[in-house]
Coordinates of C-alpha atoms and ligand atoms in Angstrom, one line a residue:
M10 CA 0.0 0.0 0.0
S11 CA 1.4 3.4 -1.0
P12 CA 1.9 5.4 2.2
M13 CA 3.0 8.7 0.5
F14 CA 1.3 12.0 -0.2
E15 CA 3.3 13.5 -3.0
Y16 CA 3.8 17.3 -3.3
A17 CA 2.5 18.6 -6.5
P18 CA 3.5 22.2 -7.1
A19 CA 0.5 24.1 -8.4
P20 CA -1.6 27.1 -7.4
E21 CA -3.7 26.7 -4.3
S22 CA -6.1 24.0 -5.4
R23 CA -6.5 20.3 -4.8
A24 CA -3.5 19.7 -7.2
V25 CA -1.2 20.8 -4.4
V26 CA -1.3 17.3 -2.9
D27 CA -1.4 14.0 -4.7
I28 CA -3.5 11.5 -2.9
A29 CA -2.6 7.8 -3.5
P30 CA -5.4 5.3 -4.3
S31 CA -5.1 3.6 -1.0
Y32 CA -3.5 3.9 2.5
G33 CA -2.6 1.5 5.2
L34 CA -2.5 1.7 9.0
F35 CA 0.7 3.2 10.5
V36 CA 2.0 0.7 13.0
D37 CA 5.6 0.3 14.3
G38 CA 7.0 2.9 11.9
E39 CA 5.5 1.5 8.7
F40 CA 2.3 1.4 6.7
R41 CA 0.5 -1.9 6.5
E42 CA -2.8 -3.4 5.5
A43 CA -5.3 -4.2 8.2
A44 CA -5.0 -7.8 9.3
G45 CA -8.5 -8.6 8.2
G46 CA -7.9 -6.9 4.8
R47 CA -10.9 -4.5 5.4
T48 CA -11.0 -1.0 3.9
F49 CA -13.3 1.9 3.7
K50 CA -13.6 4.9 1.4
T51 CA -13.3 8.5 2.5
V52 CA -15.2 11.2 0.5
S53 CA -14.9 14.9 0.0
P54 CA -17.9 16.4 1.7
S55 CA -18.1 19.3 -0.7
T56 CA -18.3 17.1 -3.8
E57 CA -19.1 13.6 -2.6
E58 CA -16.1 12.5 -4.7
V59 CA -14.2 9.4 -3.3
L60 CA -10.8 10.6 -2.3
T61 CA -9.1 7.3 -1.5
E62 CA -9.5 4.0 0.3
V63 CA -8.2 3.5 3.8
A64 CA -7.5 0.4 5.9
H65 CA -10.0 -0.5 8.6
A66 CA -8.3 -1.6 11.8
G67 CA -9.8 -4.5 13.7
A68 CA -9.1 -6.0 17.1
E69 CA -5.9 -7.8 15.9
D70 CA -4.5 -4.5 14.6
V71 CA -5.3 -2.9 17.9
D72 CA -3.2 -5.6 19.6
T73 CA -0.3 -5.1 17.2
A74 CA -0.3 -1.3 17.6
V75 CA -0.5 -1.4 21.4
A76 CA 2.3 -3.9 21.5
A77 CA 4.4 -1.7 19.2
A78 CA 3.7 1.3 21.4
R79 CA 4.6 -0.7 24.5
R80 CA 7.9 -1.8 23.1
A81 CA 8.7 1.8 22.0
F82 CA 7.8 3.2 25.4
A83 CA 10.8 1.6 27.2
S84 CA 13.4 3.6 25.2
W85 CA 11.2 6.7 24.4
S86 CA 10.5 7.3 28.1
A87 CA 14.1 6.8 29.0
L88 CA 15.3 9.5 26.5
P89 CA 16.4 12.8 28.2
G90 CA 13.7 15.4 27.8
A91 CA 16.0 17.5 25.6
E92 CA 16.3 14.6 23.1
R93 CA 12.5 14.2 22.9
A94 CA 12.2 17.9 22.4
K95 CA 14.4 17.7 19.3
Y96 CA 11.9 15.3 17.7
L97 CA 8.9 17.6 18.6
F98 CA 10.7 20.7 17.2
R99 CA 11.5 18.7 14.0
I100 CA 7.8 17.7 13.7
A101 CA 6.7 21.3 14.2
R102 CA 9.0 22.5 11.5
I103 CA 8.1 19.9 9.0
I104 CA 4.4 20.7 9.6
Q105 CA 5.2 24.3 8.8
E106 CA 7.1 23.4 5.7
R107 CA 4.4 21.1 4.4
S108 CA 1.5 23.2 5.6
R109 CA 0.2 24.0 2.0
E110 CA -0.2 20.3 1.4
L111 CA -1.8 19.6 4.8
A112 CA -4.2 22.6 4.5
V113 CA -5.5 21.4 1.1
L114 CA -5.7 17.8 2.3
E115 CA -7.7 18.8 5.4
T116 CA -10.0 21.0 3.4
L117 CA -10.6 18.1 0.9
D118 CA -11.3 15.5 3.6
N119 CA -13.2 17.7 6.0
G120 CA -15.0 20.4 3.9
K121 CA -13.8 23.4 5.9
P122 CA -12.7 26.5 4.0
I123 CA -9.0 26.7 2.9
R124 CA -8.8 30.1 4.5
E125 CA -9.4 28.4 7.9
T126 CA -7.1 25.4 7.4
R127 CA -4.4 27.7 6.1
D128 CA -4.8 30.5 8.7
A129 CA -6.1 28.8 11.8
D130 CA -5.7 25.0 11.8
L131 CA -2.2 24.6 10.5
P132 CA -0.5 27.5 12.4
L133 CA -2.2 26.2 15.6
V134 CA -1.0 22.7 14.9
A135 CA 2.6 23.8 14.5
A136 CA 2.3 26.1 17.6
H137 CA 1.1 23.2 19.7
F138 CA 4.2 21.1 18.8
F139 CA 6.6 24.0 19.3
Y140 CA 5.0 24.7 22.7
H141 CA 5.2 21.2 23.9
A142 CA 8.7 20.7 22.6
G143 CA 9.6 23.5 25.0
W144 CA 8.1 21.6 27.9
A145 CA 9.9 18.2 27.2
D146 CA 13.0 19.1 29.2
K147 CA 11.3 21.2 31.8
L148 CA 8.8 18.8 33.2
A149 CA 10.5 18.9 36.6
H150 CA 9.4 22.6 36.8
A151 CA 5.7 22.0 35.8
G152 CA 4.6 21.9 39.4
Y153 CA 4.1 18.1 39.6
G154 CA 7.1 17.2 41.7
P155 CA 10.8 16.9 40.8
D156 CA 10.6 13.8 38.7
P157 CA 7.2 13.3 37.1
R158 CA 6.8 10.0 35.2
P159 CA 5.0 9.3 31.9
L160 CA 2.0 7.0 32.1
G161 CA 2.8 4.5 29.3
V162 CA 0.7 3.9 26.2
A163 CA -1.9 6.5 25.4
A164 CA -5.0 5.5 23.4
Q165 CA -6.3 8.7 21.7
V166 CA -9.7 8.9 19.9
I167 CA -10.4 12.1 18.0
P168 CA -13.3 13.6 16.0
W169 CA -13.7 15.0 12.5
N170 CA -14.2 18.7 13.2
F171 CA -10.5 19.7 13.6
P172 CA -8.8 16.5 12.5
L173 CA -5.2 17.5 12.6
L174 CA -5.5 20.1 15.4
M175 CA -7.2 17.5 17.7
L176 CA -4.3 15.1 16.8
A177 CA -1.8 17.8 17.8
W178 CA -3.7 18.5 21.1
K179 CA -3.4 14.8 21.9
V180 CA 0.0 13.7 20.5
A181 CA 2.2 16.7 21.4
P182 CA 1.7 16.6 25.2
A183 CA 1.8 12.8 25.3
L184 CA 5.1 12.7 23.5
A185 CA 6.6 15.6 25.4
C186 CA 5.9 13.8 28.7
G187 CA 7.5 10.5 27.4
N188 CA 4.4 8.5 26.6
T189 CA 3.8 6.6 23.3
V190 CA 0.6 6.8 21.3
V191 CA -2.0 4.8 19.4
L192 CA -4.4 7.3 17.8
K193 CA -7.7 6.7 16.0
P194 CA -8.9 9.5 13.8
A195 CA -12.6 9.8 12.8
E196 CA -13.8 7.6 10.0
T197 CA -14.8 10.6 7.8
T198 CA -11.4 12.4 8.2
P199 CA -8.5 9.9 8.3
L200 CA -6.2 11.6 5.8
S201 CA -4.4 14.3 7.8
A202 CA -3.5 11.8 10.5
L203 CA -2.0 9.5 7.9
F204 CA -0.1 12.4 6.5
F205 CA 1.1 13.1 10.0
A206 CA 2.4 9.5 10.1
D207 CA 4.5 10.4 7.1
V208 CA 5.7 13.6 9.0
C209 CA 6.8 11.4 11.9
R210 CA 8.9 9.2 9.6
Q211 CA 10.4 12.3 8.0
A212 CA 11.3 13.5 11.4
G213 CA 13.0 10.2 12.2
L214 CA 10.8 9.6 15.2
P215 CA 11.6 6.1 16.6
K216 CA 9.3 3.4 15.3
G217 CA 6.3 2.6 17.5
V218 CA 6.2 6.0 19.3
V219 CA 3.2 7.1 17.2
N220 CA 0.8 4.6 15.7
I221 CA -2.3 5.5 13.6
L222 CA -5.2 3.2 13.4
T223 CA -7.9 4.2 10.9
G224 CA -11.3 2.7 11.3
D225 CA -14.8 3.4 12.8
G226 CA -16.3 3.5 16.3
S227 CA -15.7 -0.2 16.7
T228 CA -11.9 0.4 16.3
G229 CA -12.1 3.2 18.9
A230 CA -14.0 1.0 21.3
A231 CA -11.5 -1.9 21.0
L232 CA -8.6 0.5 21.5
V233 CA -9.9 2.2 24.7
A234 CA -10.9 -1.2 26.1
H235 CA -7.4 -2.7 25.4
E236 CA -5.7 -3.9 28.6
G237 CA -2.3 -2.8 27.3
V238 CA -3.4 0.9 27.4
D239 CA -2.5 3.1 30.4
K240 CA -4.2 6.3 29.4
V241 CA -7.3 7.2 27.4
A242 CA -7.9 10.6 25.8
F243 CA -11.2 11.2 23.9
T244 CA -12.7 14.2 22.2
G245 CA -16.2 13.7 20.7
S246 CA -19.9 13.4 21.6
T247 CA -21.1 13.2 25.1
A248 CA -22.9 9.9 24.4
V249 CA -19.7 8.1 23.3
G250 CA -17.7 9.8 26.1
K251 CA -20.1 8.3 28.7
Q252 CA -19.7 4.9 27.1
I253 CA -15.9 5.2 27.3
A254 CA -16.1 6.3 30.9
R255 CA -18.0 3.1 31.7
T256 CA -15.4 1.0 29.8
V257 CA -12.5 2.6 31.7
A258 CA -14.3 2.6 35.1
G259 CA -12.6 0.2 37.6
S260 CA -9.4 0.0 35.6
S261 CA -6.1 1.8 36.4
K262 CA -6.4 3.8 33.1
K263 CA -6.2 7.6 33.4
L264 CA -9.1 9.3 31.5
T265 CA -9.7 12.7 30.0
L266 CA -12.8 13.6 28.1
E267 CA -13.5 16.6 26.0
L268 CA -17.2 16.5 25.0
G269 CA -20.0 18.7 23.7
G270 CA -21.0 22.3 24.4
K271 CA -23.7 24.8 24.1
G272 CA -21.8 28.1 24.5
A273 CA -23.5 31.3 25.4
N274 CA -22.2 34.5 23.7
I275 CA -23.5 37.3 25.9
V276 CA -23.8 40.8 24.4
F277 CA -24.4 43.7 26.8
D278 CA -25.9 47.0 25.7
D279 CA -22.6 48.9 26.0
A280 CA -20.8 46.5 23.7
P281 CA -19.4 47.9 20.4
I282 CA -22.1 46.4 18.1
D283 CA -20.0 45.9 14.9
Q284 CA -17.3 44.1 16.9
A285 CA -19.8 41.9 18.6
V286 CA -21.4 41.0 15.3
E287 CA -18.0 39.8 14.0
G288 CA -17.5 37.8 17.2
I289 CA -21.0 36.2 16.9
V290 CA -20.3 35.3 13.2
N291 CA -16.9 33.8 14.2
G292 CA -18.5 32.1 17.2
I293 CA -21.1 30.1 15.3
Y294 CA -20.2 30.1 11.5
F295 CA -16.5 29.3 11.9
N296 CA -16.0 25.7 10.7
Q297 CA -19.7 25.6 9.9
G298 CA -20.5 25.7 13.6
Q299 CA -19.0 22.2 14.0
V300 CA -17.0 23.4 17.0
C301 CA -17.5 22.0 20.5
C302 CA -17.0 25.5 22.0
A303 CA -19.1 27.3 19.4
G304 CA -21.2 30.3 20.5
S305 CA -24.4 28.6 19.5
R306 CA -26.6 30.6 21.9
L307 CA -26.6 34.4 21.5
L308 CA -27.8 36.1 24.7
V309 CA -28.4 39.7 23.9
Q310 CA -29.5 42.5 26.2
E311 CA -33.1 43.5 25.3
S312 CA -32.4 47.2 24.7
V313 CA -30.0 46.5 21.8
Q314 CA -31.6 43.3 20.4
D315 CA -33.2 44.9 17.3
E316 CA -30.1 46.9 16.4
L317 CA -27.8 43.9 16.8
L318 CA -30.0 41.5 14.9
D319 CA -30.3 44.0 12.0
A320 CA -26.5 44.3 11.8
L321 CA -26.1 40.6 12.1
R322 CA -28.5 39.9 9.2
R323 CA -26.7 42.4 7.1
R324 CA -23.3 40.8 7.9
L325 CA -24.6 37.3 7.2
S326 CA -25.8 38.4 3.8
T327 CA -22.2 39.0 2.8
L328 CA -20.9 35.5 3.8
R329 CA -19.8 33.4 0.8
V330 CA -20.9 29.8 1.1
G331 CA -19.5 27.2 -1.3
D332 CA -16.3 25.6 -2.7
P333 CA -14.0 25.3 0.4
L334 CA -10.9 25.3 -1.8
D335 CA -11.8 28.9 -3.0
K336 CA -9.8 31.4 -0.9
N337 CA -12.8 33.7 -0.7
T338 CA -15.1 31.1 0.8
D339 CA -16.3 31.9 4.4
V340 CA -18.6 28.9 5.0
G341 CA -17.8 25.4 3.6
A342 CA -19.5 22.0 3.6
I343 CA -20.9 20.0 6.5
N344 CA -18.6 17.1 7.2
S345 CA -20.9 14.2 6.4
A346 CA -24.4 13.2 5.3
E347 CA -25.1 12.0 8.8
Q348 CA -24.1 15.3 10.4
L349 CA -26.2 17.2 7.8
A350 CA -29.2 15.0 8.7
R351 CA -28.7 15.8 12.5
I352 CA -28.5 19.5 11.8
T353 CA -31.5 19.5 9.6
E354 CA -33.6 17.5 12.1
L355 CA -32.7 19.9 14.9
A356 CA -33.3 23.0 12.8
D357 CA -36.7 21.7 11.8
S358 CA -37.5 21.1 15.4
G359 CA -36.8 24.8 16.1
E360 CA -39.5 25.8 13.5
A361 CA -41.9 23.1 14.8
E362 CA -41.5 24.4 18.3
G363 CA -42.4 28.0 17.2
A364 CA -39.0 29.8 16.8
E365 CA -38.6 32.1 13.8
R366 CA -36.0 30.9 11.2
W367 CA -34.0 33.1 9.0
S368 CA -31.1 32.5 6.5
P369 CA -29.5 34.9 4.0
A370 CA -30.2 34.3 0.4
C371 CA -27.5 32.0 -0.8
E372 CA -27.2 29.3 -3.5
L373 CA -25.9 26.0 -2.2
P374 CA -24.0 23.7 -4.5
E375 CA -25.9 20.7 -5.9
R376 CA -23.5 18.0 -4.9
G377 CA -22.1 17.7 -1.4
F378 CA -23.4 18.3 2.1
W379 CA -24.5 21.9 2.6
F380 CA -26.5 23.9 5.2
A381 CA -27.1 27.7 4.9
P382 CA -26.1 29.9 7.9
T383 CA -29.2 30.1 9.9
V384 CA -30.5 32.3 12.8
F385 CA -33.4 31.5 15.0
T386 CA -35.1 34.3 17.0
G387 CA -38.0 34.0 19.4
V388 CA -36.2 31.1 21.0
T389 CA -37.1 30.0 24.6
Q390 CA -35.0 28.0 27.0
A391 CA -37.4 25.1 26.6
H392 CA -36.7 24.7 22.8
R393 CA -34.5 21.9 21.8
I394 CA -32.4 24.3 19.7
A395 CA -31.6 26.2 22.9
R396 CA -30.6 23.0 24.8
E397 CA -29.1 20.5 22.5
E398 CA -25.8 20.8 20.7
I399 CA -26.6 21.2 17.0
F400 CA -22.9 21.2 15.8
G401 CA -23.9 23.2 12.7
P402 CA -24.2 26.8 11.4
V403 CA -27.3 27.5 13.5
L404 CA -27.6 30.3 16.0
S405 CA -30.3 30.4 18.6
V406 CA -31.0 34.0 19.9
L407 CA -32.4 34.6 23.4
S408 CA -32.6 37.9 25.2
F409 CA -32.0 39.1 28.8
R410 CA -32.6 42.3 30.9
T411 CA -30.1 42.1 33.8
P412 CA -26.7 40.5 34.3
D413 CA -28.2 38.0 36.8
E414 CA -30.7 36.9 34.1
A415 CA -27.8 36.5 31.6
V416 CA -25.8 34.3 34.0
A417 CA -28.8 32.2 34.9
K418 CA -29.7 31.6 31.2
A419 CA -26.1 31.0 30.2
N420 CA -25.6 28.4 33.0
N421 CA -28.9 26.7 32.3
S422 CA -27.3 24.0 30.3
Q423 CA -26.1 20.4 30.7
Y424 CA -22.8 21.6 29.2
G425 CA -20.2 24.0 30.5
L426 CA -17.4 24.4 27.9
S427 CA -17.3 28.0 26.6
A428 CA -18.9 31.4 26.9
G429 CA -18.3 34.9 25.6
V430 CA -18.9 38.3 27.2
W431 CA -19.2 41.6 25.1
T432 CA -19.1 44.8 27.2
E433 CA -16.9 47.9 27.6
K434 CA -16.8 47.4 31.4
G435 CA -13.7 45.5 32.6
S436 CA -15.2 45.0 36.0
R437 CA -18.3 43.4 34.5
I438 CA -16.1 41.0 32.4
L439 CA -14.3 39.8 35.6
A440 CA -17.6 39.5 37.5
M441 CA -19.3 37.5 34.7
A442 CA -16.2 35.2 34.2
G443 CA -16.4 34.3 37.8
R444 CA -20.1 33.3 37.7
L445 CA -20.2 31.5 34.3
R446 CA -19.8 27.7 34.7
A447 CA -17.7 27.4 31.5
G448 CA -14.2 26.2 31.1
V449 CA -13.3 29.0 28.8
V450 CA -14.7 32.6 28.9
W451 CA -13.7 34.9 26.1
A452 CA -14.0 38.7 26.6
N453 CA -14.8 40.8 23.5
T454 CA -13.6 38.0 21.3
F455 CA -14.5 34.4 20.5
N456 CA -13.0 31.1 19.4
K457 CA -9.4 32.2 20.1
F458 CA -7.0 29.4 20.9
D459 CA -3.5 29.3 22.2
P460 CA -1.4 26.3 23.2
T461 CA -0.4 28.0 26.5
S462 CA -4.0 28.2 27.7
P463 CA -5.8 25.2 29.2
F464 CA -9.0 24.2 27.5
G465 CA -11.7 21.9 28.9
G466 CA -15.2 21.8 30.4
Y467 CA -17.5 21.6 33.4
K468 CA -20.5 19.3 33.7
E469 CA -21.3 17.1 30.7
S470 CA -18.6 18.9 28.6
G471 CA -16.1 16.5 30.2
F472 CA -13.1 16.7 32.5
G473 CA -9.4 17.2 32.3
R474 CA -7.7 20.0 30.5
E475 CA -5.7 20.2 27.2
G476 CA -3.0 22.8 26.6
G477 CA -0.9 24.9 29.0
R478 CA 0.8 23.5 32.1
H479 CA -2.5 22.0 33.2
G480 CA -2.7 19.8 30.1
L481 CA 0.6 18.0 31.0
E482 CA -1.1 16.6 34.1
A483 CA -3.2 14.3 31.9
Y484 CA 0.0 12.5 30.6
L485 CA 2.0 12.3 33.8
D486 CA 1.9 10.2 36.9
V487 CA 1.7 13.0 39.4
Ligands
TAP26 P1 -18.5 10.5 18.1 O1 -19.3 9.4 17.6 O2 -18.3 10.8 19.5 O3 -17.0 10.3 17.4 C1 -15.8 10.8 18.0 C2 -14.7 9.7 17.8 O4 -15.0 8.5 18.6 C3 -14.6 9.2 16.4 O5 -13.3 8.9 16.1 C4 -15.5 7.9 16.4 O6 -15.2 7.0 15.4 C5 -15.1 7.4 17.8 N1 -16.1 6.5 18.3 C6 -17.4 6.3 18.0 N2 -18.0 5.4 18.8 C7 -17.0 5.0 19.7 C8 -17.0 4.0 20.8 N3 -18.1 3.4 21.1 N4 -15.8 3.9 21.5 C9 -14.7 4.6 21.1 N5 -14.7 5.5 20.1 C10 -15.8 5.7 19.4 O7 -19.0 11.8 17.4 P2 -19.7 11.9 16.0 O8 -20.7 10.7 15.7 O9 -18.7 12.0 14.9 O10 -20.5 13.2 16.2 C11 -21.7 13.1 16.9 C12 -22.0 14.4 17.7 O11 -20.9 14.5 18.6 C13 -22.0 15.6 16.9 O12 -23.2 16.0 16.4 C14 -21.5 16.6 17.9 O13 -22.6 17.1 18.7 C15 -20.6 15.9 18.8 N6 -19.2 16.1 18.5 C16 -18.5 16.8 19.4 C17 -17.2 17.1 19.2 C18 -16.4 17.8 20.2 S1 -15.0 18.5 19.7 N7 -16.8 18.0 21.4 C19 -16.6 16.6 18.1 C20 -17.3 15.9 17.1 C21 -18.6 15.6 17.4 P3 -15.9 7.2 14.0 O14 -16.1 8.6 13.7 O15 -14.9 6.6 13.1 O16 -17.2 6.4 14.1

């Protein structure tokens, strides 16, 4: 099976990267077919074109990959931190050098606009490796004692919304702390993880330190249940997260879960309206709203509601929806037919329950999975669109009169991942941040990420933190 993605020099289009007709699993430093010979196809969500065929890992492959990671752990964990750091720096630099290829590949496989993969995903991925390279030889100063130990083999299961970035969030801290990894990317977005395997080879990473098993939920389930695994890290739906928590319960495996969200973006009457509109758009239409920390609920102070909604509708009418490889595109395709069906069902429930639906006039391509940016007004807290994670470009607007009411409504959720506060008053920002039950509170901005800053949730949004010094704890025996 051909493992390579070839560089094809060309203008920014799909021709930048040559995708081979098939790819194997990456185990013990080499690409190989699945033991059972099974494969699956991955399609481009914006065209429904089959991109390539990928090996489907079964239980036997999980055994082989975990054994490879176990063998590699002995020498990888014994390397001085400064030596592990060199590999992480090398990986970060190769990602920067190959970021055009990776951005196009991610956009093809995921459907998100190239402007986002190029300007957000890829720089953040490289930054995450650079940041953790810096930690590898300073773990004794991370506040977890003089000689913190790695855990062993980490099983990592990631979703499709930020395929390579979620890989970076998982792999970089694990490796910096001296663990080895078996990672399962989502079924609909396996390609950037396989490209990353190639990056590991290029960086000369010792074999078995990173293993990539492509497959579906059954592959993920077999991996997290495997007795040779010491650590489980999962990002995805709350339903699967709960299942994994049950699997891991009673074992000695350390677990971190990063699950769903229903973020409140709270706009006070003294906020600069144009800036807030940009933040709302970025909060819910970035990555087609398929973001766990999306600002999917807009809470706006009653006195500025009409003005804000007028400005928001005007702004949404300028968004370009369509070909994600076009640099001018703002909103790309939904990742899969299944996700499109979920979004459609929930949006329809909003209308059925009496909320008012609005979308700008926009022509959606005929092929592929598309959903127009949508705003619901007249939403009450009882509506499903105010309570359930839609994971799509759908904004639910509620209003409030007082800060107390805003806090009560924002916290009235099973989730507690993110929130945004828009106001000119610094004291109000601090007061609100202290009262909001959300792992991340942005002030006069939204969806800003930084590897130095710990990210994670309260309540059913999961537990454990990723990023920053706190994120190291998930990969150390402290
Ligand atoms: P999940 O099913 O949770 O998928 C996440 C990852 O877990 C994928 O790699 C998936 O594999 C794997 N997986 C599925 N079942 C598993 C099991 N029983 N044991 C171990 N791993 C398993 O998410 P989804 O179906 O893609 O999306 C469903 C909903 O989840 C979305 O509508 C959204 O609300 C939410 N979601 C949240 C996030 C974040 S960042 N919080 C990200 C994605 C989705 P396959 O994909 O290959 O089946």
